[in-house]
Amino acid sequence: MDLTWSDDEEAFRAEARAWLQENLAAWRDRHDGRILSGDTAEGFAQHLDWERTLFDGGWAVVSWPEAHGGRAASRWEWLIFEEEYYRAGAPPRITQNGIFLLAPTVFEYGTAAQQDHILRRMARGDDLWCQGWSEPDAGSDLASLSSRARRDDERGGWVLDGQKTWTTRGAFCTHLFGLFRTDPDSERHRGLTYLLVPLDLDGITVRGFGRLDGDEGFAEVFLDGAFLPDDALPGGPVLGEVGAGWSVAMATTSSERGLTLRSPGRFTATADRLADLYRERGGRDPALRDRVVQAWMHAEAYRLQTLQTVTADADGHPAGARSSLVKLWWSELDVALHETALDILGPDAELDGPWTKGWQFALSGPIYAGTNEIQRNIAAERVLGLPRK
Ligand SMILES: Cc1cc2nc3c(=O)[nH]c(=O)nc-3n(C[C@H](O)[C@H](O)[C@H](O)COP(=O)(O)OP(=O)(O)OC[C@H]3O[C@@H](n4cnc5c(N)ncnc54)[C@H](O)[C@@H]3O)c2cc1C
């Protein structure tokens, strides 16, 4: 693994940095410097304006082929872009469930017609995708899900019934990807199908609800006999084969736990801001200083480990179950970074501010993308080869 960037990669970094600086300033000016949370209706619209700016500049999906709106950047260049993105203080991507979770699965399992239709529209922010996995009785044990899709050959489509919950930004999205039981006699992982569902079908009700931090960023999706026609989108609404949805979904969860959802740039930028905060507000407390140093080193170690993961992947050794270790790492690192910041702020941490808001969200990291208890089970059984309990 060579840790020096080539001249071309340095040029790519400089181009990204200059573009971000100029366009972020213009975006902030357009909104009078008042930047809202992307997990509220008004904030979502504001952030969509940023997403479209990214697309127009050619930076929305840097690693995708040009035909789908990308610039065919290498995985290394993608990491460089992410570092610059977070270093510039650019906003979280409201399109991430589509771009970082669904899209890799569409590249792997989608037909040419599906890829042509879905990817560019997703990158441009025309279609906004939310993830419909969890149900009231199916979270960690996702295979127990009970939402159904019944084939209706006469009308040419599927009839959907059931309920999805915890869909991030579902109330602001246009489409949902999710798993449905298509074989009523099947159990667990069998007889499931991965469906792509426009949320404006008759029989679908989307009800937003609030999170701990007050933003209305979640939604429940109720499906009451909604008819999903085969021509709902070019190439049809089934991703992969009917009945084989579980293995298609596993491709999505490995993207979610692994690299694409949480690139290291997010944490190294937060670690740098933490060091700045300590310099400004930390006084001379050696215990706090040690925690800042530890958190900063863990962020840097995560970055180095990611470079190793990308090298291994490029050499034909995909992460597989080791993506569970990546998930444990980033989620616990995020909590440690923010808890240290709150301790530096002391009583001021009680006031609303970016560190407090960030901490509230960091607390959910060990839960979403599969809870950390489950990731530890996976690591024990599939990475270390320990016996199942
Ligand atoms: C911020 C956030 C965003 C989310 N976004 C989405 C989204 O967009 N789409 C979506 O579909 N879902 C989403 N979720 C839901 C998330 O995926 C689930 O919360 C998660 O899978 C856990 O399921 P659960 O909440 O039903 O908890 P449960 O499965 O009921 O688990 C409760 C507790 O028991 C533990 N536990 C359960 N089984 C075991 C076991 N076998 N061994 C050890 N411990 C176990 C769990 O680790 C957990 O601590 C989101 C959640 C959060 C917090």
Coordinates of C-alpha atoms and ligand atoms in Angstrom, one line a residue:
M1 CA 0.0 0.0 0.0
D2 CA 1.5 3.3 -1.1
L3 CA 0.4 6.2 1.1
T4 CA 1.6 9.0 -1.2
W5 CA -0.9 10.6 -3.6
S6 CA 0.1 10.9 -7.3
D7 CA 0.2 14.2 -9.1
D8 CA -3.1 13.4 -10.7
E9 CA -4.7 12.7 -7.4
E10 CA -3.3 15.9 -5.9
A11 CA -4.7 17.8 -8.9
F12 CA -8.1 16.1 -8.3
R13 CA -8.0 17.2 -4.6
A14 CA -7.1 20.8 -5.6
E15 CA -10.0 20.9 -8.1
A16 CA -12.5 19.5 -5.5
R17 CA -11.3 21.9 -2.8
A18 CA -11.6 25.0 -5.0
W19 CA -15.0 23.9 -6.4
L20 CA -16.4 23.2 -2.9
Q21 CA -15.1 26.5 -1.4
E22 CA -16.7 28.6 -4.2
N23 CA -20.0 26.7 -4.4
L24 CA -20.6 26.2 -0.7
A25 CA -20.2 30.0 -0.2
A26 CA -22.6 30.6 -3.0
W27 CA -25.1 28.1 -1.6
R28 CA -24.9 29.6 1.9
D29 CA -25.4 33.1 0.4
R30 CA -28.5 31.9 -1.5
H31 CA -30.0 30.9 1.8
D32 CA -28.8 34.1 3.7
G33 CA -26.4 31.9 5.7
R34 CA -29.3 30.2 7.5
I35 CA -28.6 26.5 7.1
L36 CA -31.4 24.2 8.4
S37 CA -31.4 20.6 9.3
G38 CA -31.9 18.3 6.2
D39 CA -34.2 16.2 8.4
T40 CA -37.0 18.8 8.3
A41 CA -39.3 19.5 5.4
E42 CA -37.9 23.0 4.9
G43 CA -34.3 22.0 5.4
F44 CA -34.7 19.0 3.0
A45 CA -35.7 21.4 0.3
Q46 CA -32.7 23.6 1.0
H47 CA -30.3 20.7 1.0
L48 CA -31.9 19.5 -2.3
D49 CA -30.7 22.8 -3.8
W50 CA -27.2 21.8 -2.7
E51 CA -27.5 18.3 -4.1
R52 CA -28.5 19.8 -7.5
T53 CA -25.5 22.1 -7.4
L54 CA -23.3 19.1 -6.7
F55 CA -24.8 17.3 -9.7
D56 CA -24.5 20.3 -12.0
G57 CA -20.8 20.6 -11.0
G58 CA -20.2 16.9 -11.7
W59 CA -19.5 16.1 -8.0
A60 CA -22.7 14.3 -6.9
V61 CA -21.5 10.8 -7.6
V62 CA -17.8 11.1 -8.5
S63 CA -17.1 7.3 -8.7
W64 CA -20.0 6.5 -11.0
P65 CA -19.5 6.1 -14.8
E66 CA -20.1 9.3 -16.8
A67 CA -23.1 7.7 -18.5
H68 CA -24.9 7.9 -15.2
G69 CA -23.8 11.3 -14.1
G70 CA -20.5 10.6 -12.5
R71 CA -16.9 11.3 -13.4
A72 CA -15.5 7.7 -13.3
A73 CA -13.2 8.6 -10.3
S74 CA -11.3 5.8 -8.7
R75 CA -12.1 4.6 -5.2
W76 CA -9.0 6.6 -4.0
E77 CA -10.3 9.7 -5.7
W78 CA -13.6 9.2 -4.0
L79 CA -11.9 9.1 -0.6
I80 CA -10.0 12.3 -1.5
F81 CA -13.3 13.9 -2.5
E82 CA -14.9 12.8 0.8
E83 CA -12.0 14.2 2.8
E84 CA -12.3 17.6 1.0
Y85 CA -16.1 17.5 1.3
Y86 CA -16.1 17.2 5.1
R87 CA -13.1 19.4 5.6
A88 CA -15.0 22.2 3.8
G89 CA -17.9 21.7 6.2
A90 CA -20.3 20.7 3.4
P91 CA -23.7 19.4 4.6
P92 CA -24.7 15.8 5.1
R93 CA -26.0 14.2 1.9
I94 CA -29.8 13.9 2.0
T95 CA -29.6 11.6 -1.0
Q96 CA -27.3 9.1 0.8
N97 CA -29.8 6.2 1.1
G98 CA -30.1 6.2 -2.6
I99 CA -26.6 7.0 -3.7
F100 CA -24.6 5.0 -1.1
L101 CA -27.0 2.1 -0.3
L102 CA -29.4 1.4 -3.2
A103 CA -27.1 2.5 -6.1
P104 CA -24.3 -0.1 -5.5
T105 CA -27.1 -2.8 -5.5
V106 CA -28.5 -1.4 -8.7
F107 CA -25.1 -1.5 -10.3
E108 CA -24.7 -5.2 -9.2
Y109 CA -28.2 -6.5 -9.8
G110 CA -30.1 -4.0 -11.9
T111 CA -30.9 -4.6 -15.6
A112 CA -29.6 -2.1 -18.1
A113 CA -33.0 -0.5 -18.4
Q114 CA -33.2 -0.1 -14.6
Q115 CA -29.7 1.3 -14.4
D116 CA -30.4 3.8 -17.2
H117 CA -33.6 5.1 -15.6
I118 CA -32.8 5.0 -11.8
L119 CA -29.2 6.1 -11.5
R120 CA -29.1 9.5 -13.2
R121 CA -32.5 10.5 -11.8
M122 CA -31.2 9.6 -8.4
A123 CA -27.9 11.5 -8.8
R124 CA -29.8 14.6 -10.0
G125 CA -32.2 14.5 -7.1
D126 CA -35.2 13.9 -9.3
D127 CA -36.1 10.7 -7.5
L128 CA -35.4 10.6 -3.7
W129 CA -35.1 7.1 -2.2
C130 CA -35.7 5.9 1.3
Q131 CA -34.9 2.5 2.8
G132 CA -37.9 0.3 3.7
W133 CA -36.4 -2.6 5.7
S134 CA -37.6 -2.3 9.3
E135 CA -41.1 -3.2 10.4
P136 CA -42.7 -2.9 13.8
D137 CA -41.8 -6.6 14.5
A138 CA -38.7 -6.9 12.3
G139 CA -35.6 -4.9 13.2
S140 CA -32.5 -6.9 14.0
D141 CA -34.4 -10.0 13.0
L142 CA -35.1 -8.6 9.5
A143 CA -35.9 -12.1 8.1
S144 CA -39.1 -12.1 10.3
L145 CA -40.6 -9.3 8.1
S146 CA -44.2 -9.7 7.1
S147 CA -45.0 -7.0 4.5
R148 CA -46.4 -8.8 1.5
A149 CA -46.5 -8.4 -2.2
R150 CA -49.1 -10.6 -4.0
R151 CA -48.8 -11.1 -7.8
D152 CA -51.8 -9.9 -9.8
D153 CA -51.2 -11.2 -13.4
E154 CA -54.5 -9.9 -14.7
R155 CA -53.6 -6.3 -13.9
G156 CA -49.8 -6.9 -14.4
G157 CA -48.2 -5.9 -11.1
W158 CA -48.0 -6.5 -7.4
V159 CA -50.5 -5.8 -4.6
L160 CA -48.7 -4.5 -1.5
D161 CA -49.8 -4.8 2.2
G162 CA -48.0 -4.2 5.4
Q163 CA -46.1 -1.6 7.3
K164 CA -42.5 -0.3 7.2
T165 CA -41.1 1.9 10.0
W166 CA -38.1 4.1 10.9
T167 CA -37.6 5.1 7.2
T168 CA -35.1 7.9 7.3
R169 CA -36.5 11.0 5.6
G170 CA -39.3 8.9 4.2
A171 CA -41.8 11.8 4.5
F172 CA -39.7 13.8 2.0
C173 CA -38.8 11.1 -0.4
T174 CA -40.5 10.0 -3.6
H175 CA -39.5 6.3 -3.7
L176 CA -38.8 3.4 -1.3
F177 CA -36.7 0.3 -1.8
G178 CA -37.6 -2.6 0.4
L179 CA -38.1 -6.3 1.0
F180 CA -41.5 -7.9 0.7
R181 CA -42.7 -11.5 1.2
T182 CA -43.9 -12.7 -2.3
D183 CA -44.3 -16.4 -1.4
P184 CA -46.9 -16.5 1.4
D185 CA -45.9 -20.0 2.4
S186 CA -42.2 -19.1 2.8
E187 CA -40.4 -18.5 6.0
R188 CA -37.4 -16.4 7.1
H189 CA -34.9 -15.6 4.3
R190 CA -36.8 -17.4 1.6
G191 CA -39.6 -16.1 -0.7
L192 CA -38.6 -12.5 -0.3
T193 CA -38.4 -10.0 -3.2
Y194 CA -36.6 -6.7 -3.4
L195 CA -39.1 -4.1 -4.8
L196 CA -38.7 -0.5 -5.9
V197 CA -41.8 1.4 -5.0
P198 CA -43.0 4.9 -5.9
L199 CA -44.5 6.4 -2.8
D200 CA -47.4 8.2 -4.6
L201 CA -49.3 5.0 -5.4
D202 CA -52.9 4.8 -4.2
G203 CA -53.0 2.8 -1.0
I204 CA -49.7 4.1 0.4
T205 CA -49.8 6.4 3.4
V206 CA -46.5 8.0 4.6
R207 CA -46.7 9.4 8.2
G208 CA -43.7 11.4 9.4
F209 CA -42.7 11.4 13.1
G210 CA -40.2 13.1 15.3
R211 CA -36.8 12.0 16.5
L212 CA -35.1 12.5 19.9
D213 CA -33.6 15.8 18.6
G214 CA -37.0 17.1 17.5
D215 CA -36.5 16.9 13.7
E216 CA -39.3 15.0 11.9
G217 CA -36.7 12.9 10.1
F218 CA -38.5 9.5 10.3
A219 CA -41.6 8.1 8.7
E220 CA -43.9 5.1 8.9
V221 CA -45.1 3.8 5.6
F222 CA -48.5 2.0 5.5
L223 CA -49.3 -0.2 2.5
D224 CA -53.0 -1.1 2.2
G225 CA -53.6 -3.0 -1.0
A226 CA -51.4 -0.6 -3.0
F227 CA -51.0 -1.7 -6.6
L228 CA -47.5 -1.5 -8.0
P229 CA -47.6 -1.9 -11.8
D230 CA -44.9 -3.7 -13.7
D231 CA -44.3 -0.5 -15.7
A232 CA -43.9 1.6 -12.5
L233 CA -40.4 2.2 -13.8
P234 CA -38.5 1.1 -16.9
G235 CA -37.1 -2.4 -16.4
G236 CA -39.8 -3.1 -13.8
P237 CA -40.0 -2.7 -10.0
V238 CA -38.2 -6.0 -9.1
L239 CA -34.5 -5.7 -8.4
G240 CA -32.8 -9.1 -9.0
E241 CA -35.0 -12.2 -9.1
V242 CA -38.4 -12.7 -7.6
G243 CA -38.0 -14.7 -4.4
A244 CA -34.3 -14.0 -4.2
G245 CA -34.5 -10.7 -2.4
W246 CA -32.5 -11.7 0.7
S247 CA -29.2 -12.0 -1.1
V248 CA -29.9 -8.8 -3.1
A249 CA -30.6 -7.0 0.2
M250 CA -27.4 -8.3 1.7
A251 CA -25.4 -6.4 -0.9
T252 CA -27.1 -3.3 0.3
T253 CA -26.5 -3.9 4.0
S254 CA -22.8 -4.6 3.4
S255 CA -22.5 -1.2 1.7
E256 CA -24.4 0.3 4.6
R257 CA -22.2 -1.1 7.3
G258 CA -19.0 -0.9 5.3
L259 CA -17.2 1.9 3.5
T260 CA -19.7 3.8 1.4
L261 CA -22.0 5.0 4.1
R262 CA -19.3 6.4 6.4
S263 CA -16.0 7.4 4.7
P264 CA -13.2 8.5 7.0
G265 CA -13.2 12.1 5.9
R266 CA -16.3 12.7 8.1
F267 CA -14.4 11.6 11.2
T268 CA -11.0 13.1 10.5
A269 CA -12.7 16.5 9.9
T270 CA -14.6 16.1 13.2
A271 CA -11.4 15.1 15.0
D272 CA -9.7 18.3 13.6
R273 CA -12.6 20.4 14.8
L274 CA -12.4 18.7 18.2
A275 CA -8.7 19.6 18.5
D276 CA -9.6 23.2 17.6
L277 CA -12.3 23.2 20.3
Y278 CA -9.9 21.9 22.9
R279 CA -7.4 24.7 22.0
E280 CA -10.2 27.3 22.3
R281 CA -12.1 26.0 25.3
G282 CA -10.2 23.1 27.0
G283 CA -8.0 24.9 29.3
R284 CA -5.1 22.7 30.5
D285 CA -7.0 19.6 31.7
P286 CA -4.6 16.7 31.0
A287 CA -7.3 14.0 31.1
L288 CA -9.4 15.9 28.5
R289 CA -6.3 16.5 26.4
D290 CA -5.6 12.7 26.4
R291 CA -9.1 12.0 25.3
V292 CA -8.8 14.5 22.4
V293 CA -5.6 12.9 21.4
Q294 CA -7.0 9.3 21.6
A295 CA -10.1 10.3 19.6
W296 CA -7.9 12.0 16.9
M297 CA -5.7 9.0 16.7
H298 CA -8.6 6.6 16.3
A299 CA -10.0 8.8 13.5
E300 CA -6.6 8.7 11.8
A301 CA -6.3 4.9 12.3
Y302 CA -9.8 4.5 10.8
R303 CA -8.5 6.4 7.7
L304 CA -5.5 4.2 7.4
Q305 CA -7.6 1.1 7.9
T306 CA -9.9 2.3 5.1
L307 CA -7.0 2.7 2.7
Q308 CA -6.0 -0.9 3.5
T309 CA -9.6 -2.1 2.9
V310 CA -9.7 -0.3 -0.5
T311 CA -6.3 -1.8 -1.4
A312 CA -7.5 -5.3 -0.4
D313 CA -10.7 -4.8 -2.4
A314 CA -8.8 -3.6 -5.5
D315 CA -6.6 -6.8 -5.1
G316 CA -9.8 -9.0 -5.2
H317 CA -10.4 -9.4 -1.5
P318 CA -13.7 -7.8 -0.7
A319 CA -14.5 -7.0 3.0
G320 CA -17.5 -9.4 3.3
A321 CA -18.4 -9.9 6.9
R322 CA -15.5 -7.7 8.0
S323 CA -17.7 -4.7 7.1
S324 CA -19.3 -5.4 10.5
L325 CA -16.0 -4.4 12.1
V326 CA -16.0 -1.2 10.1
K327 CA -19.5 -0.4 11.3
L328 CA -18.4 -1.0 15.0
W329 CA -15.4 1.3 14.4
W330 CA -17.1 4.3 12.9
S331 CA -20.2 4.2 15.2
E332 CA -18.2 4.1 18.4
L333 CA -15.7 6.6 17.1
D334 CA -18.5 9.1 16.4
V335 CA -19.8 8.8 19.9
A336 CA -16.3 9.2 21.5
L337 CA -15.6 12.3 19.4
H338 CA -18.9 14.0 20.4
E339 CA -18.8 13.0 24.0
T340 CA -15.3 14.4 24.4
A341 CA -16.5 17.7 22.8
L342 CA -19.5 17.9 25.2
D343 CA -17.1 17.4 28.2
I344 CA -14.9 20.2 26.9
L345 CA -18.0 22.5 26.5
G346 CA -19.1 21.6 30.1
P347 CA -22.4 23.2 31.0
D348 CA -22.5 25.0 27.6
A349 CA -23.2 21.6 26.1
E350 CA -26.7 21.9 27.5
L351 CA -27.3 24.7 24.9
D352 CA -28.3 23.9 21.4
G353 CA -25.3 23.8 19.1
P354 CA -23.6 21.7 16.4
W355 CA -21.7 19.4 18.9
T356 CA -24.9 18.7 21.0
K357 CA -26.9 18.1 17.8
G358 CA -24.1 15.9 16.4
W359 CA -23.9 13.9 19.7
Q360 CA -27.6 13.2 19.6
F361 CA -27.2 11.8 16.1
A362 CA -24.0 9.9 17.0
L363 CA -26.0 8.1 19.7
S364 CA -28.0 6.4 17.0
G365 CA -24.9 5.1 15.1
P366 CA -24.7 1.9 17.3
I367 CA -28.4 1.2 16.4
Y368 CA -28.9 1.9 12.7
A369 CA -27.3 -0.1 9.9
G370 CA -27.7 -3.1 12.2
T371 CA -27.1 -2.8 15.9
N372 CA -23.6 -3.1 17.3
E373 CA -24.7 -6.2 19.3
I374 CA -25.6 -7.9 16.1
Q375 CA -22.4 -6.8 14.4
R376 CA -20.4 -8.3 17.3
N377 CA -22.3 -11.6 16.8
I378 CA -21.4 -11.5 13.1
A379 CA -17.7 -10.7 13.8
A380 CA -17.5 -13.5 16.4
E381 CA -19.1 -16.1 14.1
R382 CA -18.1 -15.1 10.6
V383 CA -14.8 -13.3 11.0
L384 CA -13.3 -15.1 14.1
G385 CA -15.0 -18.4 13.4
L386 CA -16.3 -18.7 17.0
P387 CA -19.1 -21.2 17.7
R388 CA -22.8 -19.9 17.5
K389 CA -24.4 -19.6 20.9
Ligands
LIG1 C1 -31.2 7.0 13.1 C2 -31.8 5.7 12.6 C3 -32.2 5.6 11.2 C4 -32.8 4.5 10.8 N1 -33.1 4.5 9.4 C5 -33.7 3.4 8.9 C6 -34.2 3.4 7.5 O1 -34.0 4.3 6.8 N2 -34.8 2.3 7.1 C7 -35.1 1.2 7.9 O2 -35.6 0.2 7.4 N3 -34.7 1.2 9.2 C8 -34.0 2.2 9.7 N4 -33.7 2.2 11.1 C9 -34.0 1.1 11.9 C10 -32.8 0.3 12.3 O3 -32.3 -0.4 11.3 C11 -33.3 -0.6 13.5 O4 -33.6 0.2 14.6 C12 -32.3 -1.7 13.9 O5 -32.1 -2.6 12.9 C13 -32.7 -2.4 15.2 O6 -33.9 -2.9 15.1 P1 -35.0 -2.6 16.3 O7 -35.0 -1.1 16.5 O8 -36.3 -3.3 15.9 O9 -34.4 -3.2 17.6 P2 -34.5 -4.7 18.1 O10 -34.1 -5.6 17.0 O11 -35.8 -4.9 18.8 O12 -33.3 -4.8 19.2 C14 -33.4 -4.3 20.5 C15 -32.1 -4.6 21.2 O13 -31.9 -6.0 21.3 C16 -30.6 -6.4 20.7 N5 -30.7 -7.7 20.1 C17 -31.7 -8.1 19.2 N6 -31.4 -9.3 18.8 C18 -30.2 -9.7 19.3 C19 -29.3 -10.9 19.2 N7 -29.7 -11.9 18.5 N8 -28.2 -10.9 19.9 C20 -27.8 -9.8 20.7 N9 -28.6 -8.7 20.8 C21 -29.7 -8.6 20.1 C22 -30.3 -5.3 19.7 O14 -28.9 -5.2 19.4 C23 -30.8 -4.0 20.4 O15 -29.9 -3.5 21.3 C24 -33.1 3.4 11.6 C25 -32.7 3.5 13.0 C26 -32.2 4.6 13.5 C27 -31.8 4.7 14.9

